[in-house]
Tab-separated table of C-alpha atoms in Angstrom:
chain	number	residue	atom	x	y	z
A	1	UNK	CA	16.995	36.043	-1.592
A	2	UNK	CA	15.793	32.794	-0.016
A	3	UNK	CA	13.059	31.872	2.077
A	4	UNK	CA	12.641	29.092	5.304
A	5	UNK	CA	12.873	25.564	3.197
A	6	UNK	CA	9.946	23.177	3.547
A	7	UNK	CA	12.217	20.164	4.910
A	8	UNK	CA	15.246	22.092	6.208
A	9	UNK	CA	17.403	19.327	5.984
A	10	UNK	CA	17.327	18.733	2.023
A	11	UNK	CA	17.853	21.919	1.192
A	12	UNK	CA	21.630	23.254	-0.734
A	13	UNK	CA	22.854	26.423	0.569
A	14	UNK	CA	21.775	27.895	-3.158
A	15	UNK	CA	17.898	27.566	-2.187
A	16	UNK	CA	17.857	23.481	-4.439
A	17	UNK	CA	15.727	20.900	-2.709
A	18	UNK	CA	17.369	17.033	-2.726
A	19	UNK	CA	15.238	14.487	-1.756
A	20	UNK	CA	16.828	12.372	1.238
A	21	UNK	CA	17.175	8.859	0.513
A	22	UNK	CA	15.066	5.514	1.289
A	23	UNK	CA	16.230	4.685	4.825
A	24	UNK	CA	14.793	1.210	4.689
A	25	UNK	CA	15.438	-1.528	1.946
A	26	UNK	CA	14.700	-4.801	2.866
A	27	UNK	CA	13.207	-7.274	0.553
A	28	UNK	CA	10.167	-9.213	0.509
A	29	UNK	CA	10.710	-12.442	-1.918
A	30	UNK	CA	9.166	-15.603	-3.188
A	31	UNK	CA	11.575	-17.656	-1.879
A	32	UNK	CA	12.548	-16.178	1.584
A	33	UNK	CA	16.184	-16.214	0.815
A	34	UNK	CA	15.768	-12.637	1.835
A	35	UNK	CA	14.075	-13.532	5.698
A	36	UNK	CA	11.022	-11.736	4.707
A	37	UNK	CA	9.268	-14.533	2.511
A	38	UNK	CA	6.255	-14.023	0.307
A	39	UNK	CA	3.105	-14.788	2.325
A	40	UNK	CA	-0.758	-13.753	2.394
A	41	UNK	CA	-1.396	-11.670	5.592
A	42	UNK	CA	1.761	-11.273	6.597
A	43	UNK	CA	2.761	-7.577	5.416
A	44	UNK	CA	0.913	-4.384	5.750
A	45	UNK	CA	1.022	-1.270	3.556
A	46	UNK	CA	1.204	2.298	5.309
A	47	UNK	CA	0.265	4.823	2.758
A	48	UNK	CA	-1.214	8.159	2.098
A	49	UNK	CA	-3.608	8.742	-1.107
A	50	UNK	CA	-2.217	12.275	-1.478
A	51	UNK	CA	1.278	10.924	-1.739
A	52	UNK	CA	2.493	10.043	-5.299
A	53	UNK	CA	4.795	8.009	-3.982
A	54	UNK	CA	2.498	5.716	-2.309
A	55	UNK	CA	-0.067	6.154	-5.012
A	56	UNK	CA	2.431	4.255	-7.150
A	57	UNK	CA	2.608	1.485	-4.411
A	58	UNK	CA	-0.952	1.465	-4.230
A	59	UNK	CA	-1.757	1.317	-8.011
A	60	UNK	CA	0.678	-1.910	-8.435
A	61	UNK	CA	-1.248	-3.449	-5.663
A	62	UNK	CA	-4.359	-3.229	-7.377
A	63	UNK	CA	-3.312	-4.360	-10.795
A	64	UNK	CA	-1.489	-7.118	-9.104
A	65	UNK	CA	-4.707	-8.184	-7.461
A	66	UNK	CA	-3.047	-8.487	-4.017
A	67	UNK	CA	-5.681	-6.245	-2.179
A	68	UNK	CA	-6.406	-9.834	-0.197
A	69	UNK	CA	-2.848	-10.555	0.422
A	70	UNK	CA	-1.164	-7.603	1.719
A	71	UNK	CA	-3.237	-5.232	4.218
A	72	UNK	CA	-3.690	-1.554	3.430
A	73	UNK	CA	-4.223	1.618	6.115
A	74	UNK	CA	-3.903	4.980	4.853
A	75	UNK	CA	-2.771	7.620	7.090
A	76	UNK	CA	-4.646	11.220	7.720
A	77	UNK	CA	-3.739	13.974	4.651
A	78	UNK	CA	-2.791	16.524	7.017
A	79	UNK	CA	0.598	16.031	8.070
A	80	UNK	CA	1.408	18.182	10.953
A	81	UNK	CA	4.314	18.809	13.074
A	82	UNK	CA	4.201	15.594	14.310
A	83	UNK	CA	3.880	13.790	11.368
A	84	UNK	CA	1.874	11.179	9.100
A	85	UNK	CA	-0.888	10.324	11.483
A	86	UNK	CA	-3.885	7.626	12.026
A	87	UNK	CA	-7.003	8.943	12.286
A	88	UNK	CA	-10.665	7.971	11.470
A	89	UNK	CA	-12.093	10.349	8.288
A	90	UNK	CA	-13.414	10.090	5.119
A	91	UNK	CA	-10.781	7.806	3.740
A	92	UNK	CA	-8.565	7.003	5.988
A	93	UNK	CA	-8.446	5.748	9.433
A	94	UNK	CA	-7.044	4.589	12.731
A	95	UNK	CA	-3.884	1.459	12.538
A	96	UNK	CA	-5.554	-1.508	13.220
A	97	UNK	CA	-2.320	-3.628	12.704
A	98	UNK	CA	-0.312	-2.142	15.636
A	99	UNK	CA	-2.906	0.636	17.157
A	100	UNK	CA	0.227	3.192	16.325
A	101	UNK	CA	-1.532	7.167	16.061
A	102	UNK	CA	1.694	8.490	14.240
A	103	UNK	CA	3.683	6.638	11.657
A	104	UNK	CA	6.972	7.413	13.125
A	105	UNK	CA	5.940	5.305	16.086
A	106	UNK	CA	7.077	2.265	12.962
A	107	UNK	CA	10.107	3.906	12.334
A	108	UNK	CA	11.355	4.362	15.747
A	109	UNK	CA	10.304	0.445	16.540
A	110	UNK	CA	12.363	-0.427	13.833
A	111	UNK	CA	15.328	1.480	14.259
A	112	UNK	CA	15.125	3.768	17.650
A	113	UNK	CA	18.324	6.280	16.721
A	114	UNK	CA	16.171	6.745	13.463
A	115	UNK	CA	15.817	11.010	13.145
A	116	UNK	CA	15.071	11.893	9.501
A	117	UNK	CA	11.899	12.489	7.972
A	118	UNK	CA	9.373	9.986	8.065
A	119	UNK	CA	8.182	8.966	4.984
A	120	UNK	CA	4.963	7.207	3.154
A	121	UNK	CA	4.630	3.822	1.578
A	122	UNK	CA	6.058	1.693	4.507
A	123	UNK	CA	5.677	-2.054	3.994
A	124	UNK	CA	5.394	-3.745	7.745
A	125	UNK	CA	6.132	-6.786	8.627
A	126	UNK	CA	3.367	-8.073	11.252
A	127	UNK	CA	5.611	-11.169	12.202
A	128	UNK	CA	8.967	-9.481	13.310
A	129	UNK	CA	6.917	-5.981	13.574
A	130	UNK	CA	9.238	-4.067	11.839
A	131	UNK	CA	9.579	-2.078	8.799
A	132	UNK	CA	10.686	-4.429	5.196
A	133	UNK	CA	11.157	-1.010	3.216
A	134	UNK	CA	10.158	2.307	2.874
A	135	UNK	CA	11.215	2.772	-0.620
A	136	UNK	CA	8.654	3.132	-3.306
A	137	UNK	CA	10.965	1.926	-5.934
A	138	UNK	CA	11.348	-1.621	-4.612
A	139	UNK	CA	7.942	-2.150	-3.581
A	140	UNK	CA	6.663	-1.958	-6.655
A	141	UNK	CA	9.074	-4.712	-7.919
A	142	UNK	CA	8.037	-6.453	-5.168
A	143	UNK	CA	4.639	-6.297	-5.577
A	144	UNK	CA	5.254	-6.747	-9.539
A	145	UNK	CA	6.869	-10.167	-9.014
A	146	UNK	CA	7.843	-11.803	-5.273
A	147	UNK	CA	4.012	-12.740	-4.422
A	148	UNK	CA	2.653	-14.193	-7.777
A	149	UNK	CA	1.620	-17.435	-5.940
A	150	UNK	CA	-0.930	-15.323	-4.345
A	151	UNK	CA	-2.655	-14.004	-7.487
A	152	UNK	CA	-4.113	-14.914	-10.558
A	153	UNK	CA	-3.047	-11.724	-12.436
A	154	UNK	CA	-0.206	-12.919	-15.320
A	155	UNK	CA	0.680	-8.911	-15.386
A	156	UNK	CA	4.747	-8.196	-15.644
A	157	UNK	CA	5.216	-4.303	-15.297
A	158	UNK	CA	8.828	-5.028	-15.617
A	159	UNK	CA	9.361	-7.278	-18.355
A	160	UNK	CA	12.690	-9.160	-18.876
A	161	UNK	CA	13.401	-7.747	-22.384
A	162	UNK	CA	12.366	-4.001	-21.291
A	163	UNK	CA	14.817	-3.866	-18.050
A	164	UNK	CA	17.436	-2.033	-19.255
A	165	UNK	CA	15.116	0.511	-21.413
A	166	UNK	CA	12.621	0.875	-18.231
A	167	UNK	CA	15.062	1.575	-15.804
A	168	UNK	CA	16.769	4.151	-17.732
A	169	UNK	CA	13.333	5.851	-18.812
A	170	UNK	CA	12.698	5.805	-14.592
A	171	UNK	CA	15.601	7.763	-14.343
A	172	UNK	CA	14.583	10.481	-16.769
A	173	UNK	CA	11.310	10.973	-15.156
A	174	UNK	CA	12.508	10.593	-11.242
A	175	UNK	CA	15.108	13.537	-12.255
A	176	UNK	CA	13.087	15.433	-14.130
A	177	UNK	CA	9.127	15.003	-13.808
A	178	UNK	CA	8.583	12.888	-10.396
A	179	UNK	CA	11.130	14.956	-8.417
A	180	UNK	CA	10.716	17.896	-10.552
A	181	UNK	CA	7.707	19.288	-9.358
A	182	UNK	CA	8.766	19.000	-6.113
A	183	UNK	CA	12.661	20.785	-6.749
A	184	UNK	CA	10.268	23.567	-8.254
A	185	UNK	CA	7.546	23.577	-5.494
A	186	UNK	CA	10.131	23.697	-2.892
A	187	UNK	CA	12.913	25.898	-4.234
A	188	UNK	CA	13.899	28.513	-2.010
A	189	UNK	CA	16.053	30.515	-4.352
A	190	UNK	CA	14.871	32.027	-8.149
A	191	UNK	CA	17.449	30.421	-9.660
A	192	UNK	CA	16.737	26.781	-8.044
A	193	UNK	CA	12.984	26.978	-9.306
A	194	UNK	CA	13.878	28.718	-12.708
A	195	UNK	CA	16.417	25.532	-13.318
A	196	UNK	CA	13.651	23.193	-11.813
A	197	UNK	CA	10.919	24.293	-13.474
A	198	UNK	CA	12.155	25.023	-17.273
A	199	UNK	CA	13.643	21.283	-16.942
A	200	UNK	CA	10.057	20.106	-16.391
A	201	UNK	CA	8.799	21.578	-18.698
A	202	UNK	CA	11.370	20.363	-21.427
A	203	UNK	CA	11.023	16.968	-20.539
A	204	UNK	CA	6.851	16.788	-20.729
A	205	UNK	CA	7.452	18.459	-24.210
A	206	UNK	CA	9.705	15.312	-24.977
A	207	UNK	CA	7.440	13.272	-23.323
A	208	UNK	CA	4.126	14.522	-25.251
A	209	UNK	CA	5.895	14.082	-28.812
A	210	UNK	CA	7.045	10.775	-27.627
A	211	UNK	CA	3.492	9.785	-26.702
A	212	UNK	CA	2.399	10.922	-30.198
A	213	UNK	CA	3.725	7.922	-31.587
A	214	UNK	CA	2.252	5.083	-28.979
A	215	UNK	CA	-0.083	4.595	-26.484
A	216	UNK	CA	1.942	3.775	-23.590
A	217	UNK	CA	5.926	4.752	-23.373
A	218	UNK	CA	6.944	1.767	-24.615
A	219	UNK	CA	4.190	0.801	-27.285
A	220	UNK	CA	0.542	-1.270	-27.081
A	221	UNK	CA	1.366	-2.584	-23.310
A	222	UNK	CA	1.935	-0.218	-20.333
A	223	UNK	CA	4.544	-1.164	-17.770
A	224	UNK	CA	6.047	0.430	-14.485
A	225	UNK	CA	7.521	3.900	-16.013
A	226	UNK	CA	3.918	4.531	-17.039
A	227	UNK	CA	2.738	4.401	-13.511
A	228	UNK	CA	5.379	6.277	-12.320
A	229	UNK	CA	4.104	9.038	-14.816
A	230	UNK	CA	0.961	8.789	-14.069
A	231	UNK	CA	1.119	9.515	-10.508
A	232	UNK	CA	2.796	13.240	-11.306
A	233	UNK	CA	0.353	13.659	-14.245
A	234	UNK	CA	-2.922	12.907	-11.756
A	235	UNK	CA	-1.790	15.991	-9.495
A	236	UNK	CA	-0.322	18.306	-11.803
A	237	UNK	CA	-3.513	20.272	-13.266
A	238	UNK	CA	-5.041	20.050	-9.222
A	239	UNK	CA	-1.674	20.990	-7.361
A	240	UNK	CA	1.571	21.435	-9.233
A	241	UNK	CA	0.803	23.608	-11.920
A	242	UNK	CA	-0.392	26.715	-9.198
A	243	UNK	CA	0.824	24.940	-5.668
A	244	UNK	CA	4.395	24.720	-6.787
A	245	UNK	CA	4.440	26.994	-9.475
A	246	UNK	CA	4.434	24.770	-12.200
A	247	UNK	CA	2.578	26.958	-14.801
A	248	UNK	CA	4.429	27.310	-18.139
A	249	UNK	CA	1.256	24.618	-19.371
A	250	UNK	CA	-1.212	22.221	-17.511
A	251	UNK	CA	-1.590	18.621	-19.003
A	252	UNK	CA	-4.868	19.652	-20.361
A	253	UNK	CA	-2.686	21.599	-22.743
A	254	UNK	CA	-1.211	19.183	-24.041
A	255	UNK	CA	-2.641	16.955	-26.343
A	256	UNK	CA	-1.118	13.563	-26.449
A	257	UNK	CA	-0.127	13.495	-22.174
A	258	UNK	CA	-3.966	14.684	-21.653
A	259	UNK	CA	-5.078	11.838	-23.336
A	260	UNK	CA	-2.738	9.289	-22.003
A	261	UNK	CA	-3.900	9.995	-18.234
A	262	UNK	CA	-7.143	9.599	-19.292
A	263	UNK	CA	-6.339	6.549	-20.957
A	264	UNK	CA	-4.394	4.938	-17.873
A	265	UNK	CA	-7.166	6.754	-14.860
A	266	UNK	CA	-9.522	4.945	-16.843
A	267	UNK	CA	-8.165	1.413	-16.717
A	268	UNK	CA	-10.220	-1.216	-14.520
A	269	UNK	CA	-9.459	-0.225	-10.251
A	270	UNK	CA	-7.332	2.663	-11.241
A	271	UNK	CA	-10.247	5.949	-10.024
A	272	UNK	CA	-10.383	3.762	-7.188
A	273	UNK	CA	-6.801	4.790	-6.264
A	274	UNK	CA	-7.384	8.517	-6.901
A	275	UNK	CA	-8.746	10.645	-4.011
A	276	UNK	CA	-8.275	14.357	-5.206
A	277	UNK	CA	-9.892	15.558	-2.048
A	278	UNK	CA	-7.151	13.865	-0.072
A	279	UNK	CA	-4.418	15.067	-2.817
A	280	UNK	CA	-5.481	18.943	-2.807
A	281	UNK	CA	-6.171	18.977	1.039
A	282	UNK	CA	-2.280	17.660	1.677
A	283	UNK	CA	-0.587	19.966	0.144
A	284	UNK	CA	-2.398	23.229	0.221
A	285	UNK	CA	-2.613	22.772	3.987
A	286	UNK	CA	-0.005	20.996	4.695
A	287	UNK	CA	2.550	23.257	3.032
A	288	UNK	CA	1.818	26.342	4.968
A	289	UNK	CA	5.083	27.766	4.058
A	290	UNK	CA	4.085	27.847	0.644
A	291	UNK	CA	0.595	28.597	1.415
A	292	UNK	CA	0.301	30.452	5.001
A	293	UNK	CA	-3.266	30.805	4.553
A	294	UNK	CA	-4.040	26.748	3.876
A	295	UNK	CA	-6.905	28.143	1.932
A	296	UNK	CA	-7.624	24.660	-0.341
A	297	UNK	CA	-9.277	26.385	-3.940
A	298	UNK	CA	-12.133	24.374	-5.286
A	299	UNK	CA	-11.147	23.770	-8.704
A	300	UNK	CA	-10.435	22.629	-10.935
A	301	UNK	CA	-12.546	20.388	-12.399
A	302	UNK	CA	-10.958	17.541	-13.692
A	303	UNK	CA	-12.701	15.954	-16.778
A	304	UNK	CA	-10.767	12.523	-16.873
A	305	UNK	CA	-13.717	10.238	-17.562
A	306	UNK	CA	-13.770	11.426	-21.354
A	307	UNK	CA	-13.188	8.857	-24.325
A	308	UNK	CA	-9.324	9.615	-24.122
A	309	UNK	CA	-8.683	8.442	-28.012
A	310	UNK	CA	-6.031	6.575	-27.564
A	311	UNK	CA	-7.387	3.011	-28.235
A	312	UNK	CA	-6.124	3.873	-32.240
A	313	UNK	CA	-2.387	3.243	-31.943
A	314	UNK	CA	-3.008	-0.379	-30.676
C-alpha cells in the first residue's frame, strides 16, 4: 500500500523518496576567475532556521566570522503551497535585499522556465541579482575558503590533508544519516521506510562507537563532516525520531553521539544558530500529510547545555 508522497516528483514508483538535485552551482571565489568574485556586501544568504540544510550554511558563516560580509534573511517556517515565504515574526522577516514575499520570486528571476521545487540556502548575488548557488554543499566550501580576506578567523573546515577522508565520510552520512531521515520520514511504501530507517540506524551505531574513540570524527579538531552531523543530530530527538518515524533510539540514548552534540551546540555562536521553535513548527505543520492535524507537541525538552564530557580525549 502507498500513500500521496510529500514532494510528488521525487518519489520511485516503490513508495522511495530521492532528493532532486542542486539546480544552481555557481561559484563565488577569491579571485573572480569564476565572475562572482569574493567581496563584502555583495552576496546575500536566503535561509530557513528549520532547514538543516541551511543550518549548515548558516553555522559555517558564523565560525567563519562573515556575519558582516555576507547578508542574512531567513524566510517564514511555514512553507505553504506557495512556498518559502518572507514575512515579519519572531525570527524571521520580510526581504529587504529585493522586497521579494516568496523565494521562488529568486528562482524564477534567475532562470524563468525554472519549475522544480524551490529550495533553502540560496546565495544571491545583489550586483547581477541573480542566484550564485543553491547548493548547500558548495557554500560551505565557499564560505570555508573564497572570502578569507574578509575575516580574521584562520579556521579550515576542509583541510588539505583531510580531503579525500572528509569527502568520503560526507558521503556516508548524506546517504545514510542527512538524507536518511528524510527517505524514512517520507517513504510512502513499508518496505521504503523499513530499508530507510534500519540503515539509519546502523550507521549512528557505527557512528557512536566511532565517536568513542575521539572527540570529533576525525580526532582533537572538528571540520565540515562534523557540521554536517550535527545539523541531523540537533533535530533528531525534537522531530525525526516521532515526525518521521525514526524511533529504534533517540541520541539521548546513545552515549558517545549525546555527548558530541552537546559538545559542538556548545561551541562559541553555535545556540545562536539553533531555533527549535522554528525547527518543530516546520515540519509538524508543514508536513500535513504526515501530520493532518499540524498539532506541534511541546516536548521534548532538550538538555544540551550540560558539561558534555568530552573535553578528555583532547
Amino acid at each position: 500500500m502507498t500513500t500521496q508522497p510529500q514532494f510528488p516528483n521525487e518519489q520511485t514508483e516503490t513508495g522511495e523518496f530521492r532528493r532532486q538535485d542542486d539546480a544552481f552551482r555557481q561559484w563565488v571565489t577569491a579571485d573572480g576567475r569564476s565572475g562572482f568574485p569574493a567581496a563584502s556586501g555583495r552576496y546575500h544568504l536566503y535561509v530557513s532556521l528549520a532547514c538543516p540544510w541551511a543550518h549548515r550554511t548558516i553555522i559555517v558563516r558564523k565560525l567563519k566570522q562573515l556575519e558582516s560580509v555576507i547578508g542574512m534573511t531567513v524566510v517564514d517556517p511555514i512553507r505553504d503551497e506557495q512556498g518559502w515565504a518572507f514575512r515579519n515574526g519572531q525570527g524571521h522577516s520580510i526581504d529587504p535585499i529585493n522586497g521579494f514575499r516568496f523565494l521562488s520570486e529568486a528562482y524564477r528571476l534567475t532562470d524563468p522556465a525554472y519549475n522544480s521545487r524551490v529550495t533553502v540556502p540560496v546565495l544571491w548575488d545583489i550586483v547581477t541579482k541573480r542566484i550564485v548557488s543553491n547548493s548547500d554543499d558548495d557554500l560551505m566550501r565557499m564560505f570555508n575558503a573564497e572570502f578569507n580576506r574578509f575575516t580574521a578567523s584562520a579556521l579550515d573546515l576542509y583541510p588539505a590533508a583531510l580531503r579525500a577522508d572528509i569527502d568520503a565520510m560526507n558521503t556516508f552520512l548524506y546517504e545514510q544519516v542527512n538524507n536518511g531521515v528524510y527517505r524514512a520520514g517520507f517513504a510512502t511504501s513499508q518496505r521504503g521506510y523499513e530499508q530507510a530507517a534500519r540503515s539509519l540506524f546502523a550507521a549512528l551505531d557505527e557512528l557512536d562507537r566511532r565517536l568513542s574513540q575521539r572527540r570529533y570524527l576525525f580526532g582533537a579538531q572538528f571540520v565540515e563532516s562534523d557540521w554536517r552531523l550535527f545539523v541531523t543530530l540537533i533535530r533528531f530527538d525534537a522531530v525525526y525520531h516521532g515526525h518521521f518515524k525514526c524511533n529504534v533510539r533517540r541520541i539521548i540514548d546513545y552515549p558517545n553521539l549525546s555527548g558530541y552534540l552537546r559538545d559542538l551546540y556548545q561551541v562559541p555562536g553555535i545556540a545562536e544558530t539553533v531555533n527549535v521553535d522554528h525547527i518543530k513548527r516546520h515540519y509538524y505543520v508543514t508536513h500535513d500529510d504526515i501530520n493532518p492535524t499540524r498539532i506541534v507537541p511541546i516536548g521534548p525538552q532538550l538538555d544540551l547545555e550540560s558539561p558534555h564530557g568530552r573535553d578528555a580525549f583532547s
